[in-house]
Coordinates of C-alpha atoms in Angstrom, one line a residue:
M1 CA 22.0 -1.1 -9.6
N2 CA 20.6 1.8 -11.7
N3 CA 21.1 -0.1 -14.9
F4 CA 18.9 -3.0 -13.7
P5 CA 15.6 -3.2 -15.7
W6 CA 13.3 -2.4 -12.9
L7 CA 10.3 -1.1 -14.9
T8 CA 10.6 -3.7 -17.7
I9 CA 10.3 -6.5 -14.9
I10 CA 7.5 -4.6 -13.4
V11 CA 5.5 -4.3 -16.6
V12 CA 6.1 -7.7 -18.1
F13 CA 5.9 -9.7 -14.8
P14 CA 2.1 -10.0 -14.2
I15 CA 1.1 -10.9 -17.9
S16 CA 3.9 -13.3 -18.2
A17 CA 3.1 -14.9 -14.8
G18 CA -0.6 -14.9 -15.7
S19 CA 0.1 -16.9 -18.8
L20 CA 1.7 -19.7 -16.9
M21 CA -1.8 -20.1 -15.3
L22 CA -2.7 -22.1 -18.4
F23 CA -0.7 -24.8 -17.2
L24 CA -2.5 -24.8 -13.8
P25 CA -5.4 -27.3 -13.2
H26 CA -8.6 -26.3 -14.6
R27 CA -10.8 -27.4 -11.8
G28 CA -8.6 -25.8 -9.1
N29 CA -10.3 -22.5 -8.2
K30 CA -8.3 -22.1 -5.0
V31 CA -4.9 -22.7 -6.8
N32 CA -5.7 -19.9 -9.3
K33 CA -6.9 -17.5 -6.9
W34 CA -4.0 -17.9 -4.5
Y35 CA -1.5 -18.1 -7.4
T36 CA -2.9 -14.7 -8.7
I37 CA -2.8 -13.1 -5.3
C38 CA 0.7 -14.1 -4.7
I39 CA 1.8 -12.6 -8.1
C40 CA 0.0 -9.4 -7.2
I41 CA 1.6 -9.0 -3.7
L42 CA 5.1 -9.8 -5.3
E43 CA 4.4 -7.4 -7.9
L44 CA 3.6 -4.7 -5.3
L45 CA 6.5 -5.5 -3.1
L46 CA 8.7 -5.5 -6.2
T47 CA 7.2 -1.8 -7.2
T48 CA 7.6 -0.6 -3.9
Y49 CA 11.3 -2.1 -3.4
A50 CA 12.4 -0.5 -6.8
F51 CA 10.7 2.9 -6.1
C52 CA 12.1 3.1 -2.4
Y53 CA 15.5 2.5 -3.1
N54 CA 15.9 3.9 -6.7
F55 CA 13.5 6.9 -7.0
K56 CA 15.1 10.4 -5.7
M57 CA 12.4 12.7 -4.5
D58 CA 13.8 16.0 -5.3
D59 CA 14.5 15.3 -9.0
P60 CA 11.8 16.3 -11.4
L61 CA 13.4 14.4 -14.5
I62 CA 12.6 10.9 -15.7
Q63 CA 14.1 8.2 -13.4
L64 CA 14.7 4.4 -13.8
S65 CA 14.7 5.1 -17.4
E66 CA 15.1 2.3 -19.9
D67 CA 15.7 2.6 -23.6
Y68 CA 15.7 -0.5 -25.9
K69 CA 15.6 -0.2 -29.7
W70 CA 12.4 -2.1 -30.9
I71 CA 11.7 -1.5 -34.3
N72 CA 14.5 0.1 -36.6
F73 CA 12.1 1.3 -39.4
F74 CA 10.6 4.1 -37.5
D75 CA 12.7 4.8 -34.5
F76 CA 10.3 2.9 -32.1
Y77 CA 11.9 2.3 -28.7
W78 CA 11.0 0.4 -25.6
R79 CA 11.1 3.6 -23.5
L80 CA 10.1 3.4 -20.0
G81 CA 10.7 5.8 -17.1
I82 CA 8.7 7.3 -14.1
D83 CA 8.7 10.7 -12.5
G84 CA 6.5 12.4 -9.8
L85 CA 3.2 12.2 -11.7
S86 CA 3.4 8.6 -12.4
I87 CA 4.7 7.0 -9.3
G88 CA 1.4 7.7 -7.4
T89 CA -0.7 6.1 -9.9
I90 CA 1.7 3.1 -10.5
L91 CA 1.5 2.4 -6.7
L92 CA -2.3 3.0 -6.6
T93 CA -2.6 0.5 -9.6
G94 CA -0.6 -2.2 -7.6
F95 CA -2.6 -1.6 -4.5
I96 CA -6.0 -1.6 -5.8
T97 CA -5.3 -4.7 -8.2
T98 CA -4.0 -6.7 -5.3
L99 CA -7.4 -6.0 -3.4
A100 CA -9.5 -6.6 -6.3
T101 CA -7.9 -10.3 -7.0
L102 CA -8.6 -10.6 -3.2
A103 CA -12.3 -9.4 -3.6
A104 CA -12.6 -11.7 -6.8
F105 CA -12.7 -14.9 -4.2
P106 CA -16.4 -15.6 -5.0
V107 CA -15.8 -16.0 -8.8
T108 CA -16.1 -19.7 -9.7
R109 CA -16.8 -19.6 -13.4
D110 CA -13.8 -19.7 -15.5
S111 CA -11.5 -18.6 -12.7
R112 CA -8.4 -19.2 -14.5
L113 CA -9.5 -16.8 -17.6
F114 CA -10.8 -14.2 -14.9
H115 CA -7.5 -14.1 -13.0
F116 CA -5.3 -14.1 -16.1
L117 CA -7.5 -11.1 -17.8
M118 CA -7.0 -9.2 -14.2
L119 CA -3.2 -9.7 -14.7
A120 CA -3.1 -8.8 -18.2
M121 CA -5.0 -5.6 -17.4
Y122 CA -2.4 -5.0 -14.6
S123 CA 0.5 -5.1 -16.9
G124 CA -1.4 -2.6 -19.4
Q125 CA -2.2 -0.1 -16.9
I126 CA 1.5 0.0 -15.4
G127 CA 2.8 0.3 -19.0
S128 CA 0.7 3.0 -19.9
F129 CA 1.6 5.0 -16.7
S130 CA 5.4 4.4 -17.1
S131 CA 5.9 4.6 -20.7
R132 CA 8.0 7.4 -22.2
D133 CA 7.3 6.8 -25.9
I134 CA 4.1 8.0 -27.3
L135 CA 3.4 5.1 -29.4
L136 CA 4.2 2.6 -26.5
F137 CA 1.6 4.7 -24.5
F138 CA -0.9 4.0 -27.2
I139 CA -0.2 0.4 -27.6
M140 CA -0.4 -0.3 -23.6
W141 CA -3.7 1.9 -23.6
E142 CA -5.0 -0.4 -26.3
L143 CA -3.8 -3.7 -24.5
E144 CA -5.8 -2.9 -21.5
L145 CA -9.1 -2.4 -23.2
I146 CA -9.5 -6.1 -24.4
P147 CA -9.3 -7.6 -20.7
V148 CA -11.7 -5.2 -19.6
Y149 CA -13.9 -5.9 -22.4
L150 CA -13.9 -9.7 -21.7
L151 CA -14.3 -9.2 -18.0
L152 CA -17.5 -7.1 -18.5
S153 CA -19.0 -9.5 -21.2
M154 CA -18.5 -12.6 -19.3
W155 CA -19.0 -11.9 -15.5
G156 CA -21.8 -9.5 -14.4
G157 CA -25.5 -8.7 -14.5
K158 CA -28.2 -9.4 -16.7
K159 CA -27.5 -6.6 -19.4
R160 CA -23.7 -7.3 -19.3
L161 CA -23.3 -7.9 -23.1
Y162 CA -25.0 -4.5 -23.8
S163 CA -22.9 -2.6 -21.3
A164 CA -19.7 -4.2 -22.8
T165 CA -20.6 -3.4 -26.2
K166 CA -21.3 0.1 -25.2
F167 CA -17.8 0.3 -23.4
I168 CA -15.7 -0.9 -26.2
L169 CA -17.5 1.2 -28.8
Y170 CA -16.8 4.3 -26.9
T171 CA -13.2 3.4 -25.8
A172 CA -12.4 2.0 -29.3
G173 CA -13.7 5.0 -31.0
S174 CA -12.0 7.2 -28.7
S175 CA -8.5 5.6 -29.2
I176 CA -8.9 6.3 -33.0
F177 CA -8.5 9.9 -32.0
L178 CA -5.8 9.1 -29.7
L179 CA -3.7 7.0 -32.6
I180 CA -4.4 10.1 -35.0
G181 CA -3.1 12.5 -32.2
V182 CA 0.1 10.3 -31.5
L183 CA 1.0 9.9 -35.2
G184 CA 0.2 13.6 -36.2
I185 CA 2.3 14.8 -33.2
S186 CA 5.4 12.2 -33.8
L187 CA 5.6 13.0 -37.8
Y188 CA 5.2 16.7 -37.6
G189 CA 8.2 19.0 -37.8
S190 CA 11.3 17.2 -38.2
N191 CA 12.6 14.8 -40.9
E192 CA 13.0 12.1 -38.4
P193 CA 9.8 10.9 -36.6
T194 CA 10.2 11.1 -32.9
L195 CA 8.0 9.2 -30.6
N196 CA 10.2 10.2 -27.4
L197 CA 8.0 12.1 -25.0
E198 CA 11.0 14.3 -23.7
L199 CA 11.8 15.4 -27.1
L200 CA 8.3 16.2 -28.0
A201 CA 7.8 18.3 -25.0
N202 CA 10.2 20.9 -26.2
Q203 CA 8.6 21.0 -29.8
S204 CA 6.5 23.9 -31.0
Y205 CA 3.4 23.7 -33.4
P206 CA 1.6 26.3 -35.3
V207 CA -1.5 27.2 -33.4
T208 CA -4.2 25.7 -35.5
L209 CA -2.4 22.4 -35.7
E210 CA -1.9 22.3 -31.9
I211 CA -5.5 23.3 -31.1
L212 CA -6.4 20.1 -33.7
F213 CA -3.9 17.9 -31.7
Y214 CA -5.6 18.9 -28.4
I215 CA -9.1 18.4 -29.3
G216 CA -8.0 14.8 -30.6
F217 CA -6.2 14.0 -27.4
L218 CA -9.1 15.6 -25.3
I219 CA -11.7 13.5 -26.8
A220 CA -9.6 10.4 -26.2
F221 CA -9.1 11.1 -22.7
A222 CA -12.6 12.5 -22.0
V223 CA -14.1 9.3 -22.9
K224 CA -11.7 7.6 -20.4
S225 CA -12.0 9.9 -17.5
P226 CA -15.6 10.5 -18.3
I227 CA -15.9 14.2 -19.0
I228 CA -19.5 15.2 -19.9
P229 CA -21.1 14.4 -22.6
L230 CA -18.8 11.3 -23.1
H231 CA -19.7 9.7 -19.9
T232 CA -22.6 7.6 -20.4
W233 CA -20.9 4.2 -20.8
L234 CA -19.8 4.4 -17.3
P235 CA -23.0 3.9 -15.3
D236 CA -24.2 1.2 -17.5
T237 CA -20.8 -0.5 -17.3
H238 CA -20.5 0.1 -13.4
G239 CA -24.3 -1.1 -13.0
E240 CA -23.6 -4.4 -14.7
A241 CA -19.9 -5.4 -13.9
H242 CA -18.8 -7.9 -11.3
Y243 CA -17.5 -5.6 -8.3
S244 CA -13.9 -6.7 -8.6
T245 CA -13.9 -5.3 -12.2
C246 CA -15.9 -2.3 -11.0
M247 CA -12.8 -1.7 -8.4
L248 CA -10.4 -1.7 -11.2
L249 CA -12.7 0.6 -13.4
A250 CA -13.3 3.2 -10.7
G251 CA -9.9 2.9 -9.1
I252 CA -7.5 2.9 -12.0
L253 CA -9.2 3.2 -15.4
L254 CA -10.8 6.5 -14.8
K255 CA -7.5 7.7 -13.5
M256 CA -5.7 6.8 -17.0
G257 CA -7.8 9.4 -18.7
A258 CA -6.8 12.1 -16.1
Y259 CA -3.1 11.0 -16.3
G260 CA -3.2 11.3 -20.1
L261 CA -4.8 14.8 -19.8
V262 CA -1.8 16.1 -17.7
R263 CA 0.8 14.1 -19.2
I264 CA 0.1 14.6 -22.9
N265 CA -2.4 17.6 -23.0
M266 CA -0.6 19.9 -20.2
E267 CA 3.0 18.7 -21.1
L268 CA 3.5 18.7 -24.8
L269 CA 0.5 21.1 -25.8
P270 CA 0.8 24.2 -23.3
H271 CA -0.4 27.0 -25.6
A272 CA -3.5 24.9 -26.6
H273 CA -4.1 24.0 -23.0
S274 CA -3.9 27.6 -21.9
M275 CA -6.7 28.5 -24.5
F276 CA -8.8 25.5 -23.7
S277 CA -8.5 25.6 -20.0
P278 CA -11.4 27.9 -19.4
W279 CA -13.8 25.5 -21.1
L280 CA -12.2 22.8 -19.0
M281 CA -13.3 24.6 -15.9
V282 CA -16.7 25.3 -17.0
V283 CA -17.3 21.6 -18.1
G284 CA -15.7 20.4 -14.7
T285 CA -18.3 22.5 -12.6
I286 CA -21.2 21.3 -15.0
Q287 CA -20.0 18.0 -14.4
I288 CA -20.0 18.1 -10.6
I289 CA -23.5 19.5 -10.5
Y290 CA -25.0 17.2 -13.4
A291 CA -23.7 14.0 -11.8
A292 CA -24.6 15.1 -8.4
S293 CA -28.2 15.9 -9.5
T294 CA -28.5 12.9 -11.7
S295 CA -27.3 10.5 -9.0
P296 CA -30.3 10.5 -6.6
G297 CA -32.6 9.6 -9.4
Q298 CA -30.7 6.0 -10.0
R299 CA -32.5 3.1 -8.8
N300 CA -29.5 0.9 -9.3
L301 CA -27.0 1.0 -6.4
K302 CA -24.0 0.6 -8.4
K303 CA -25.3 3.3 -10.9
R304 CA -25.6 5.9 -8.1
I305 CA -22.0 5.2 -7.0
A306 CA -21.0 5.6 -10.7
Y307 CA -22.6 9.0 -10.8
S308 CA -20.7 10.0 -7.8
S309 CA -17.5 9.0 -9.4
V310 CA -18.3 11.1 -12.3
S311 CA -18.9 14.0 -10.1
H312 CA -15.7 13.6 -8.4
M313 CA -13.9 13.6 -11.5
G314 CA -14.9 17.1 -12.2
F315 CA -12.6 18.3 -9.4
I316 CA -9.7 16.7 -11.4
I317 CA -10.7 18.4 -14.6
I318 CA -11.2 22.0 -12.8
G319 CA -7.6 21.4 -11.0
I320 CA -6.2 20.6 -14.4
G321 CA -7.8 23.7 -16.0
S322 CA -6.8 26.1 -13.3
I323 CA -3.1 25.8 -14.5
T324 CA -1.9 26.7 -10.8
D325 CA 0.5 25.0 -8.5
P326 CA -2.2 24.2 -5.9
G327 CA -4.8 23.3 -8.6
L328 CA -2.7 20.7 -10.4
N329 CA -1.4 19.3 -6.9
G330 CA -5.1 18.9 -5.8
A331 CA -5.9 17.1 -9.0
I332 CA -3.3 14.6 -8.8
L333 CA -4.2 14.1 -5.1
Q334 CA -7.8 13.7 -6.0
I335 CA -6.6 11.1 -8.5
I336 CA -5.0 8.9 -5.8
S337 CA -7.7 9.6 -3.3
H338 CA -10.8 8.8 -5.5
G339 CA -8.8 5.8 -6.6
F340 CA -9.3 4.3 -3.2
I341 CA -12.7 5.7 -2.3
G342 CA -14.5 4.5 -5.5
A343 CA -12.8 1.2 -5.4
A344 CA -13.9 0.9 -1.7
L345 CA -17.6 2.0 -2.2
F346 CA -18.0 -0.5 -5.3
F347 CA -16.4 -3.3 -3.1
L348 CA -18.9 -2.7 -0.4
A349 CA -21.8 -2.4 -2.8
G350 CA -20.8 -5.7 -4.3
T351 CA -20.5 -7.5 -1.1
S352 CA -23.8 -6.5 0.2
Y353 CA -25.3 -7.7 -3.4
D354 CA -23.7 -10.9 -2.7
R355 CA -25.6 -11.1 0.6
I356 CA -29.2 -10.0 -0.5
R357 CA -29.1 -10.4 -4.3
L358 CA -31.0 -7.0 -4.8
V359 CA -29.9 -4.4 -7.1
Y360 CA -32.4 -1.8 -6.6
L361 CA -32.3 0.6 -3.8
D362 CA -36.2 0.8 -3.2
E363 CA -36.2 -3.0 -2.5
M364 CA -33.6 -2.8 0.1
G365 CA -34.0 -1.5 3.7
G366 CA -33.1 -2.4 7.3
M367 CA -30.0 -4.0 6.4
A368 CA -27.9 -2.4 9.3
I369 CA -29.4 -4.9 11.9
S370 CA -28.1 -8.1 10.1
I371 CA -24.8 -7.0 8.7
P372 CA -23.5 -4.2 11.3
K373 CA -19.8 -4.5 10.1
I374 CA -20.6 -3.7 6.3
F375 CA -22.9 -1.0 7.5
T376 CA -20.3 0.6 9.6
M377 CA -17.6 0.5 6.6
F378 CA -20.2 2.0 4.2
T379 CA -21.1 4.5 6.3
I380 CA -17.3 5.5 6.9
L381 CA -16.6 5.4 3.2
S382 CA -19.4 7.3 2.2
M383 CA -18.3 10.0 4.6
A384 CA -15.0 9.8 2.8
S385 CA -16.7 10.2 -0.5
L386 CA -18.4 13.3 0.6
A387 CA -15.2 14.8 1.5
L388 CA -15.3 14.7 5.4
P389 CA -12.4 16.5 6.9
G390 CA -9.6 14.2 8.0
M391 CA -10.4 11.9 5.0
S392 CA -8.4 12.1 1.7
G393 CA -11.3 13.7 -0.7
F394 CA -11.4 16.8 1.8
V395 CA -7.8 17.6 1.3
A396 CA -8.0 17.3 -2.5
E397 CA -11.1 19.3 -2.9
L398 CA -9.8 22.0 -0.6
I399 CA -6.4 22.3 -2.5
V400 CA -8.3 22.4 -5.8
F401 CA -10.5 25.5 -4.5
F402 CA -7.2 27.2 -3.4
G403 CA -5.9 26.4 -7.1
I404 CA -9.1 28.3 -8.4
I405 CA -8.7 31.2 -6.0
T406 CA -5.0 31.8 -6.6
S407 CA -5.1 31.5 -10.4
Q408 CA -3.8 34.5 -12.2
K409 CA -5.7 33.5 -15.4
Y410 CA -9.3 34.2 -14.6
F411 CA -11.4 37.3 -13.5
L412 CA -12.7 37.7 -10.1
I413 CA -16.2 37.4 -11.0
S414 CA -15.7 34.0 -13.0
K415 CA -13.8 32.7 -10.1
I416 CA -16.6 33.5 -7.7
L417 CA -19.1 31.9 -10.0
I418 CA -17.2 28.9 -10.5
I419 CA -16.6 28.4 -6.7
F420 CA -20.2 29.0 -6.0
V421 CA -21.5 26.3 -8.4
M422 CA -18.8 23.9 -7.1
A423 CA -20.1 24.4 -3.7
I424 CA -23.7 23.6 -4.6
G425 CA -22.3 20.3 -6.0
M426 CA -20.4 19.7 -2.8
I427 CA -23.9 20.2 -0.9
L428 CA -25.6 17.9 -3.3
T429 CA -23.0 15.0 -2.7
P430 CA -24.0 14.2 1.0
I431 CA -27.7 14.2 -0.1
Y432 CA -27.3 11.5 -2.5
L433 CA -24.8 9.5 -0.4
L434 CA -26.7 9.9 2.7
S435 CA -29.9 9.0 1.0
M436 CA -28.2 6.0 -0.4
S437 CA -27.2 4.7 3.0
R438 CA -30.5 5.4 4.4
Q439 CA -32.5 3.3 1.7
M440 CA -30.2 0.5 2.1
F441 CA -29.5 0.3 5.9
Y442 CA -32.3 1.9 7.9
G443 CA -36.0 1.1 7.9
Y444 CA -37.9 -2.2 8.4
K445 CA -38.4 -3.5 4.8
L446 CA -36.2 -6.5 4.8
I447 CA -36.5 -7.4 8.7
N448 CA -40.2 -8.4 8.1
A449 CA -39.5 -10.3 5.0
K450 CA -39.7 -14.2 5.3
N451 CA -36.3 -16.2 5.4
F452 CA -34.4 -13.1 6.5
S453 CA -31.0 -13.9 7.7
F454 CA -27.5 -13.5 6.1
F455 CA -23.9 -13.5 7.2
D456 CA -22.1 -10.3 8.1
S457 CA -18.6 -9.7 6.6
G458 CA -16.0 -12.4 7.1
P459 CA -12.4 -11.7 7.9
R460 CA -11.6 -11.4 4.1
E461 CA -13.9 -8.6 3.5
L462 CA -13.2 -6.9 6.5
F463 CA -9.4 -7.1 5.9
L464 CA -10.2 -5.5 2.5
S465 CA -12.3 -2.7 3.6
I466 CA -9.8 -1.6 6.5
S467 CA -6.7 -1.8 4.1
I468 CA -8.5 0.6 1.6
L469 CA -9.5 2.8 4.7
L470 CA -6.2 3.0 6.0
P471 CA -4.6 5.1 3.1
I472 CA -7.7 7.2 2.7
I473 CA -7.3 8.4 6.5
G474 CA -3.7 8.4 6.3
I475 CA -3.6 11.0 3.0
G476 CA -6.3 12.9 4.8
I477 CA -4.1 13.3 7.9
Y478 CA -0.8 13.9 6.3
P479 CA -1.4 14.6 2.5
D480 CA 2.3 15.8 2.1
F481 CA 2.9 12.1 1.7
V482 CA 1.5 12.1 -1.9
L483 CA 1.9 16.1 -2.7
S484 CA 5.7 15.4 -2.0
L485 CA 6.2 13.0 -4.7
A486 CA 4.6 15.1 -7.6
S487 CA 5.3 18.7 -6.4
D488 CA 8.7 19.1 -8.3
K489 CA 7.1 17.8 -11.5
V490 CA 4.2 19.9 -11.1
E491 CA 6.5 23.0 -11.0
S492 CA 8.5 21.8 -14.0
I493 CA 5.0 21.3 -16.0
L494 CA 3.8 24.8 -15.0
S495 CA 7.2 26.5 -16.0
N496 CA 6.1 26.1 -19.4
Y497 CA 3.0 28.2 -19.0
F498 CA 4.5 31.2 -17.2
Y499 CA 7.7 31.5 -19.2
G500 CA 6.7 30.1 -22.5

């Protein structure tokens, strides 16, 4: 069964099944929705089946690999394969996309196009997580930009065109750096250009060239997983987008940047990474503090949540910069855990917006009385976001802390400083999250308003929130479920640093 092209089917299936949607009736909103949801569920089941039966946990090498010659001219293959690093993110992609299509039920305008774009995005994301060819990685990375741009510019708030343009300028500008890096790395050194990631991992470069490559890739991934100061597209985009698009943005798009940092910057360029890692630590700590202190100043509810996700990405950067076993494991765990938490918060913000049609926090107040279920879920998930023990965020941040403490690379005083600053960030997080829920749900503002009545969440929304909440609590109670996937891969990445 191992010769069966599982990954090709998993990558190609959503976009090809989505293009069949053109033959569905134009008026049939319900048909489109259920068709898309069925495709997503089928894809998730297919992925889970393929991984359960064909993925061996204790093998750090590439598995389920496929190799098809694509373009003879410059050794370009359709190479797919997964290892411990990408299996978690692929399953996260499947899960969040399925829930996001379920969340997109209220979308009625051009619903065929909307759902097709969701499916095209799905293919691009899984393709970039599972590609083992560096040019294929770039192509999938680009494929996934166009649907996001269209989803942003067609469905969303008043300033959606501005935010979509800002998004495409930032991300397309950064992918120029990615393309230059990809071509530079593949053409350097040998007579034959190699695009194969396994071969590239064993290649060594002159120091200056490696630093240049590293900076190029770092800029590309810093825009995607917003690293300060390249994060400014994110609050605008999240503030304007429709909330199912927000779920995909927060849950998966941001994780692609962090995945690229580990997959390319850490694996292919270890010497440059060990030179740049102190700077990554500094930037990560600044980012946690900066985003956590900017967040309370935001009037827009979604922008406030967007800044909280920028703050949480700081932990991933610190974990990647610490170059230790627990640090990197914690970063991978934070990638998965924030994927769930961010998506859930945006979903709840969007459903409450559907009820009251207010964007700004200072106009809200007293919603807890009329929508108690949404209020309960929002409170639980904001607790998860502020790293309450027993939830996944706590475990991930704790392991990242361990990673800094055990790091051999830094002096004691710098470790103490970094941990002190991170702790201040951890104190600021509850401040903005709890003040957000206070402004939304407590008080009397909306109760005294005229024609004040709206429905509480229906079964669909409740099902959605609970199905995101379960993995958060599950990972929080038994984090080894995620850590065991990636631990061998993490060790093999870090072996370059201590012996190389």
